[in-house]
Short mmCIF file of C-alpha atoms and ligand atoms in Angstrom, two decimals:
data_model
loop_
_atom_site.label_atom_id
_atom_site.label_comp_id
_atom_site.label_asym_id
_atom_site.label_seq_id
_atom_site.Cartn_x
_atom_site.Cartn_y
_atom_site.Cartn_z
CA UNK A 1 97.66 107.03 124.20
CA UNK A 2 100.36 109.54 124.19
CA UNK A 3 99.56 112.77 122.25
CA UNK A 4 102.75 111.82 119.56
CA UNK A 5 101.36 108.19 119.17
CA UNK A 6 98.01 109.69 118.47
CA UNK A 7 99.58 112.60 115.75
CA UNK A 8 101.73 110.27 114.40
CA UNK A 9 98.69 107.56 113.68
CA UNK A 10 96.88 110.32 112.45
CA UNK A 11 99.56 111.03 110.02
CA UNK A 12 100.30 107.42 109.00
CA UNK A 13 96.87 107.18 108.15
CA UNK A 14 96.66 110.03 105.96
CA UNK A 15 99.87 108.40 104.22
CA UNK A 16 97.86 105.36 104.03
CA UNK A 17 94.13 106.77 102.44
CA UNK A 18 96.19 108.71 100.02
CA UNK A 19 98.53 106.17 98.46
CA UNK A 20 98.49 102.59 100.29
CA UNK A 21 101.47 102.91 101.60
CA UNK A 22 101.86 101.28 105.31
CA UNK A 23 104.82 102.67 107.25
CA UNK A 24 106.75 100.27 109.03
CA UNK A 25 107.12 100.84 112.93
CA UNK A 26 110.54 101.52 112.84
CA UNK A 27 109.66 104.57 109.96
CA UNK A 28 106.66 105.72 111.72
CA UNK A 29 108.89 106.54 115.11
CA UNK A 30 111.14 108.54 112.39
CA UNK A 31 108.31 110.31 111.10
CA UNK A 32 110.11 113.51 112.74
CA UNK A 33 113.81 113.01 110.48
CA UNK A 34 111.62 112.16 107.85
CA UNK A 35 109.08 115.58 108.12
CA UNK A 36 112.60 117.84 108.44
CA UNK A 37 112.29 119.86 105.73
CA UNK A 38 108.14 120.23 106.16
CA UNK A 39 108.87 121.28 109.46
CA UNK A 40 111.17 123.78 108.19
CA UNK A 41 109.66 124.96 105.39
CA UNK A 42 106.68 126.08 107.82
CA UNK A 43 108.03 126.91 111.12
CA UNK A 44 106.44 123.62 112.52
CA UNK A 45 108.75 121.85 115.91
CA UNK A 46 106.65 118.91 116.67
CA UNK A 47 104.27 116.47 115.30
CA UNK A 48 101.19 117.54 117.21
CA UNK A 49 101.80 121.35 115.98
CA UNK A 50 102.00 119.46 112.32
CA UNK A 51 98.59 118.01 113.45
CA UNK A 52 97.19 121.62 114.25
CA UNK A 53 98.18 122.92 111.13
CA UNK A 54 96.64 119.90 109.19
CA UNK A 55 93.41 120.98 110.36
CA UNK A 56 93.50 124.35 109.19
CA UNK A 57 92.36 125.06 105.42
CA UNK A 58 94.45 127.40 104.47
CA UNK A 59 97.24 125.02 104.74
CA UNK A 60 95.71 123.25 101.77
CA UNK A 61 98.85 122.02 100.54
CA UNK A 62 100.45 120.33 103.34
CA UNK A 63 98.76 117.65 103.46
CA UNK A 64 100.26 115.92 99.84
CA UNK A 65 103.51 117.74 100.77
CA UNK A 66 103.67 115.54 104.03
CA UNK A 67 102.08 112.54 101.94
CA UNK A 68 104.97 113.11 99.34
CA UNK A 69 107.68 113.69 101.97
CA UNK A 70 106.92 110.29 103.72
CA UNK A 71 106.76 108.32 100.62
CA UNK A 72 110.30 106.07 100.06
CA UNK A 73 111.38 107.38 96.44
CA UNK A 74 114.44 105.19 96.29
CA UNK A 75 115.15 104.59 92.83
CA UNK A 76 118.78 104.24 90.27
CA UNK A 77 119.35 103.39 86.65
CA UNK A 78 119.60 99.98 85.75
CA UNK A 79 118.13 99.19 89.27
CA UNK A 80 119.04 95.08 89.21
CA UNK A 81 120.90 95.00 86.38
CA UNK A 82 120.53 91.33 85.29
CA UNK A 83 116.32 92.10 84.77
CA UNK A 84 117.29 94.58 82.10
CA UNK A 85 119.60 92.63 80.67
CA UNK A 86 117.16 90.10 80.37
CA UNK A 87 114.43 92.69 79.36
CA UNK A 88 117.26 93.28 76.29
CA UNK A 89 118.00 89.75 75.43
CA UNK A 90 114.48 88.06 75.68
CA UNK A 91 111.15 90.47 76.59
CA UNK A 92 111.51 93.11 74.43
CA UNK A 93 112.89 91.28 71.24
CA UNK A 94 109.33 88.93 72.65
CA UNK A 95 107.56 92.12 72.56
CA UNK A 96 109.07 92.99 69.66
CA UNK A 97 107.80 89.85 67.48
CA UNK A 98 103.93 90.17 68.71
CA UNK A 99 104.26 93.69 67.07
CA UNK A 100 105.30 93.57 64.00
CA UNK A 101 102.74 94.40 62.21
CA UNK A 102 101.85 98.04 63.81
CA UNK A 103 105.08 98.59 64.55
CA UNK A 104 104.46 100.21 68.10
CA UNK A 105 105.59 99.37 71.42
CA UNK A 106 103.78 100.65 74.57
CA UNK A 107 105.71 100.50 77.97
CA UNK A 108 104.22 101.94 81.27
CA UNK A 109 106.27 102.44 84.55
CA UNK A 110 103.81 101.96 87.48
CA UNK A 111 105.95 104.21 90.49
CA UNK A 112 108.47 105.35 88.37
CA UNK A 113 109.76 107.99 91.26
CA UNK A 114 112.35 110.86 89.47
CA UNK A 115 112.43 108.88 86.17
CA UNK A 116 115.68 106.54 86.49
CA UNK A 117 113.60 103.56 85.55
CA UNK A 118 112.05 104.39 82.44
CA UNK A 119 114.86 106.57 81.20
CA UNK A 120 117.23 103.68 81.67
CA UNK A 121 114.29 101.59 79.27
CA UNK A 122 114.65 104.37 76.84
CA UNK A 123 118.05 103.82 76.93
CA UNK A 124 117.93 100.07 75.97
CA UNK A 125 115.73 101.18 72.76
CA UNK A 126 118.26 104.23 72.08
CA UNK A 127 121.25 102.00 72.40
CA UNK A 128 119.58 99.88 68.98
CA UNK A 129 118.48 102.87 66.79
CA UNK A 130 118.75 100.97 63.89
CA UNK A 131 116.18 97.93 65.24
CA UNK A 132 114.18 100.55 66.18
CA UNK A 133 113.84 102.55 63.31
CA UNK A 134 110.22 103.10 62.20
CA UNK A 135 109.01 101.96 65.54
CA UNK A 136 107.05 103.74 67.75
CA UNK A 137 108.50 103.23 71.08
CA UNK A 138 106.14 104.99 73.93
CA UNK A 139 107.46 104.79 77.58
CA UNK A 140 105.00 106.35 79.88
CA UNK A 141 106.03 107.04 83.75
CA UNK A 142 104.10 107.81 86.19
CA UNK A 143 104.02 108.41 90.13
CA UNK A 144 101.90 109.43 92.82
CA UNK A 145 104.54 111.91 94.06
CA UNK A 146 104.21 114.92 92.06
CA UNK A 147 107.59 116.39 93.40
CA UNK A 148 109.14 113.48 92.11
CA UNK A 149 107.62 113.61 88.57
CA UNK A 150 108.25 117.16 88.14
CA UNK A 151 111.99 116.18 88.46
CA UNK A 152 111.28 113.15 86.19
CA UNK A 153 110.08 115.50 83.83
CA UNK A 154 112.60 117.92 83.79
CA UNK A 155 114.95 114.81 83.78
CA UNK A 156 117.58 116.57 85.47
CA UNK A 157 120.08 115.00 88.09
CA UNK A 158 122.54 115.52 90.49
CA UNK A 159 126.05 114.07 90.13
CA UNK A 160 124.81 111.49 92.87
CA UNK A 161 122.05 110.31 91.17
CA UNK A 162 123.66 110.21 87.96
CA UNK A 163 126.72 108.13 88.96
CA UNK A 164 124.14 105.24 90.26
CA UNK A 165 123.82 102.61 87.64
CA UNK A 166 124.18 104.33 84.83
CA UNK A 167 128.25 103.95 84.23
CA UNK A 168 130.40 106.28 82.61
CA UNK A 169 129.49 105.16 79.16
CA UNK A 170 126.00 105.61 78.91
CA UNK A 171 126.15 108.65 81.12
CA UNK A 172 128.05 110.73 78.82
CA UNK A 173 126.08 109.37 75.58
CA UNK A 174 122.71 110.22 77.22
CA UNK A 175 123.07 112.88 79.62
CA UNK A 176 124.98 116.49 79.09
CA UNK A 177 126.45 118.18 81.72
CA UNK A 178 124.83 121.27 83.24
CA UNK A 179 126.10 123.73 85.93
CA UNK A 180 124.95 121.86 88.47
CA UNK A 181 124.07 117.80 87.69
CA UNK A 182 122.96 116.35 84.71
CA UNK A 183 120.17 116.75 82.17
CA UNK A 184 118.80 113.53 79.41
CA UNK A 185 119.38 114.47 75.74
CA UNK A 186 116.13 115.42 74.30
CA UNK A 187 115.97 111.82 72.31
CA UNK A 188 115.93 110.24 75.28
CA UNK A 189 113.32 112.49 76.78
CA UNK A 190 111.06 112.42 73.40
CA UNK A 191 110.73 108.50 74.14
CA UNK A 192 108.96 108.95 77.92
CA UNK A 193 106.26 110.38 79.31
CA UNK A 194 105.82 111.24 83.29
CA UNK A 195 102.37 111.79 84.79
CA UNK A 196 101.44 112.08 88.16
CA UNK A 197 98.91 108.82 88.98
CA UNK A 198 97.63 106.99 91.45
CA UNK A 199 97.90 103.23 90.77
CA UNK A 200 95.21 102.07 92.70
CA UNK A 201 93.31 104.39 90.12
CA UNK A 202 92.02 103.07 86.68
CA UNK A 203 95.06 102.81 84.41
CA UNK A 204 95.87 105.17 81.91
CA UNK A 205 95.05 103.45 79.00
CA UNK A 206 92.94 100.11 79.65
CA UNK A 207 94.42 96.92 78.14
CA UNK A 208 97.03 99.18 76.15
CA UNK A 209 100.31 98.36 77.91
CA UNK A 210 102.91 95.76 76.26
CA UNK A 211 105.00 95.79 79.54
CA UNK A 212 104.52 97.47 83.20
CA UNK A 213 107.29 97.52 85.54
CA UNK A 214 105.61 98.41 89.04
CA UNK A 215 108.48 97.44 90.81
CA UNK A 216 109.64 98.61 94.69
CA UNK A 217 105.79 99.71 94.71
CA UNK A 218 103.64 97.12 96.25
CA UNK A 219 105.97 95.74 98.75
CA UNK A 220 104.42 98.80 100.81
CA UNK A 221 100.91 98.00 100.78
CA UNK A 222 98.66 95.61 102.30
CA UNK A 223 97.21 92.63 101.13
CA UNK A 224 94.57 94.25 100.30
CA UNK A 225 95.62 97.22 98.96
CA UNK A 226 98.09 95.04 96.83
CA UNK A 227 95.21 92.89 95.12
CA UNK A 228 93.34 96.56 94.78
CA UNK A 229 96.70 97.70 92.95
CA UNK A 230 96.94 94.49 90.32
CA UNK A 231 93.55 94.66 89.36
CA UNK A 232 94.12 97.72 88.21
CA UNK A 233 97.12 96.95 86.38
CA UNK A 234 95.33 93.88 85.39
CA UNK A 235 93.27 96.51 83.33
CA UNK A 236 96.06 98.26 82.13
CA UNK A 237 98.28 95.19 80.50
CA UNK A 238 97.35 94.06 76.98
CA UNK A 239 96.21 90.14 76.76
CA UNK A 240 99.72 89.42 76.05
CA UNK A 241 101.50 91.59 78.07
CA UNK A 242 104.10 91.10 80.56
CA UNK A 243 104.37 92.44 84.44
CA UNK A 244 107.62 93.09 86.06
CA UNK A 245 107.85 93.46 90.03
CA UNK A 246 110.60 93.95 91.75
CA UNK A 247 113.03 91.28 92.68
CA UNK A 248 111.66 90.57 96.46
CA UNK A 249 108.16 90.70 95.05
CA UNK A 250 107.75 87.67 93.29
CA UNK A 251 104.90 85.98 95.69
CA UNK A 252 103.15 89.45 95.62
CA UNK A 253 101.33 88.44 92.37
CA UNK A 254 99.88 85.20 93.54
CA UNK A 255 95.93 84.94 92.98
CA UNK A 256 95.89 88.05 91.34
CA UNK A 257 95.06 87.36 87.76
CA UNK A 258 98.60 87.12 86.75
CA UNK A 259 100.66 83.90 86.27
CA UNK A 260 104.35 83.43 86.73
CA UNK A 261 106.21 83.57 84.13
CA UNK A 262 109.43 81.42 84.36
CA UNK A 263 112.19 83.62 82.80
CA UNK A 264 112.54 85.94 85.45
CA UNK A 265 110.97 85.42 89.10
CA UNK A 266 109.47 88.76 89.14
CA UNK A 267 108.24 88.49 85.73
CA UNK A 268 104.13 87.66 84.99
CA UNK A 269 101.44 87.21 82.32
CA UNK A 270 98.21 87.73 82.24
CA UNK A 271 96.86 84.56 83.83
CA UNK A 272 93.88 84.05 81.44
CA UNK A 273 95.34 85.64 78.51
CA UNK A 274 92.42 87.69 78.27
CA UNK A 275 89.35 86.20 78.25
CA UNK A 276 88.12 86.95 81.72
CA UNK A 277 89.94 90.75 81.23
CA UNK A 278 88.29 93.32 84.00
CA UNK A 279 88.39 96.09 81.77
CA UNK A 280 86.24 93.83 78.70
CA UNK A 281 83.84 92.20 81.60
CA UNK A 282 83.49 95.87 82.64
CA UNK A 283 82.91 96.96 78.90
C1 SAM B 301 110.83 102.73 96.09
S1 SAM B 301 110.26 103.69 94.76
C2 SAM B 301 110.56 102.60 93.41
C3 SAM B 301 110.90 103.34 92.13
C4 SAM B 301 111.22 102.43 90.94
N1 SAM B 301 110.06 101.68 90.53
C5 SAM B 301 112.37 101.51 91.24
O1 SAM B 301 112.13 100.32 91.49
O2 SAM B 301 113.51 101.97 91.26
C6 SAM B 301 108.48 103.53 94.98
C7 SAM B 301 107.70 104.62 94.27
O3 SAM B 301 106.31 104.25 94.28
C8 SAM B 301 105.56 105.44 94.42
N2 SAM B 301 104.21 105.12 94.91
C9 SAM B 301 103.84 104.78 96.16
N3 SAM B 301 102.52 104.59 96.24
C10 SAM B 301 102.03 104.82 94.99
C11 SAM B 301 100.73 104.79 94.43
N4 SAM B 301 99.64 104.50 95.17
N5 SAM B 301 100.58 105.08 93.11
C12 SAM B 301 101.66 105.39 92.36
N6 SAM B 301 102.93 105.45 92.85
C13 SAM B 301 103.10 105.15 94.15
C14 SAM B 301 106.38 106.27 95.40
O4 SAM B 301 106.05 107.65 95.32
C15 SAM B 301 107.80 105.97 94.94
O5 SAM B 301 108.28 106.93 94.04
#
């Protein structure tokens, strides 16, 4: 084997141990565009020199800054508009009814990336202040990538990033301007939370979650990895929660615990509705 095939396994594999995440052949033979700014950042000009440097321990964090570089981030508000409208019209006001009585709504985005996905959730509740009042609405993100949560956190974006999905509207009701990009009204930010996590970790808070969205996420794992990844959102959905993949992921969820749920095809339910729960049987 040539010495790049070998550095480049060597680095897919890291990418894979770390976060599950299989790169496709045509990615892996772009490892080098996709390393450009590690490279930079530490005088490196080839893969194998990357591989040297991997080795050695004062370099202790490039290894999650390659991990984080090679990891597809892709992400917009309103990503598929017609599931958030439908998350408007029918899940949340179903959410809504099942909690009443406490009043509280717990929402956790599984891969969030830089935050477009839950803000744009936050967004839905902000847009109905007055349903909402007295509610506590809690939108928790979280991501492997901690470069990308630190920008969720700071919810700050560039004109780009701002201008995709979000429309003119909504942008200049939600977001001020700042020298450069734009920043989420502190509102909005009070409603979500970004942590850095590892979803084929336990969940955040077993059985707590009303609704996960995990959705772009799984696509890039393995079979195995993927069953290894909805077990453990398995634990973190409530008995009568809800699970949102993304649009091409609808056969993901098959034999997992989950059962389709015929409003949306991305859309699931806990398949026994709690009674076989991993996180009770593990209790
Ligand atoms: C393509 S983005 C999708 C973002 C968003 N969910 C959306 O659909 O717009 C996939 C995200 O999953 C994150 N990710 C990959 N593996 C992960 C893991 N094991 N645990 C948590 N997040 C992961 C990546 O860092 C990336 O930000």
């Amino acid at each position: 084997m040539a010495p790049d095939e070998i550095a480049i396994g060597v680095i897919a594999g890291m990418l894979e141990r770390q976060t599950g995440q299989v790169l496709t052949e045509e990615r892996k033979w772009r490892i080098g565009s996709v390393l450009t700014g590690v490279f930079r950042e530490h005088g490196i000009t080839s893969n194998q020199d990357l591989l040297v440097l991997l080795t050695q321990p004062e370099q202790s964090r490039l290894p999650q800054e390659v991990v984080e570089a090679l990891l597809n981030n892709e992400t917009y508000f309103f990503r598929d508009q017609a599931v958030f409208d439908k998350l408007a019209s029918d899940i949340i006001p179903a959410i809504a009814s099942l909690r009443e009585r406490r009043k509280r709504i717990s929402i956790w985005c599984c891969g969030c990336s830089t935050g477009q996905e839950a803000l744009s959730l936050a967004v839905l509740f902000a847009e109905q202040r007055a349903r909402w009042e007295g509610w506590d609405i809690s939108i928790l993100g979280t991501d492997v990538s901690s470069r990308a949560i630190d920008q969720a956190r700071r919810a700050e974006y560039s004109s780009f990033q701002i201008q995709r999905g979000l429309g003119v509207t909504r942008m200049l009701r939600f977001f001020e301007k700042q020298e450069q990009g734009w920043t989420a009204i502190d509102s909005l930010r009070r409603m979500v939370r970004f942590e850095q996590h590892n979803l084929l970790e336990p969940p955040p808070f077993p059985g707590n979650f009303d609704l996960i969205l995990c959705r772009n996420v799984l696509l890039y794992f393995d079979d195995a990895t993927r069953r290894r990844a909805l077990l453990q959102l398995r634990k973190g959905i409530a008995d009568e929660g809800w699970l949102l993949l993304g649009g091409g992921e609808g056969k993901i969820a098959a034999d997992s615990g989950f059962a389709a749920d015929k409003q949306l095809v991305s859309l699931f339910r806990p398949a026994d509705g709690g009674a076989g729960h991993p996180a009770r049987a593990a209790a």
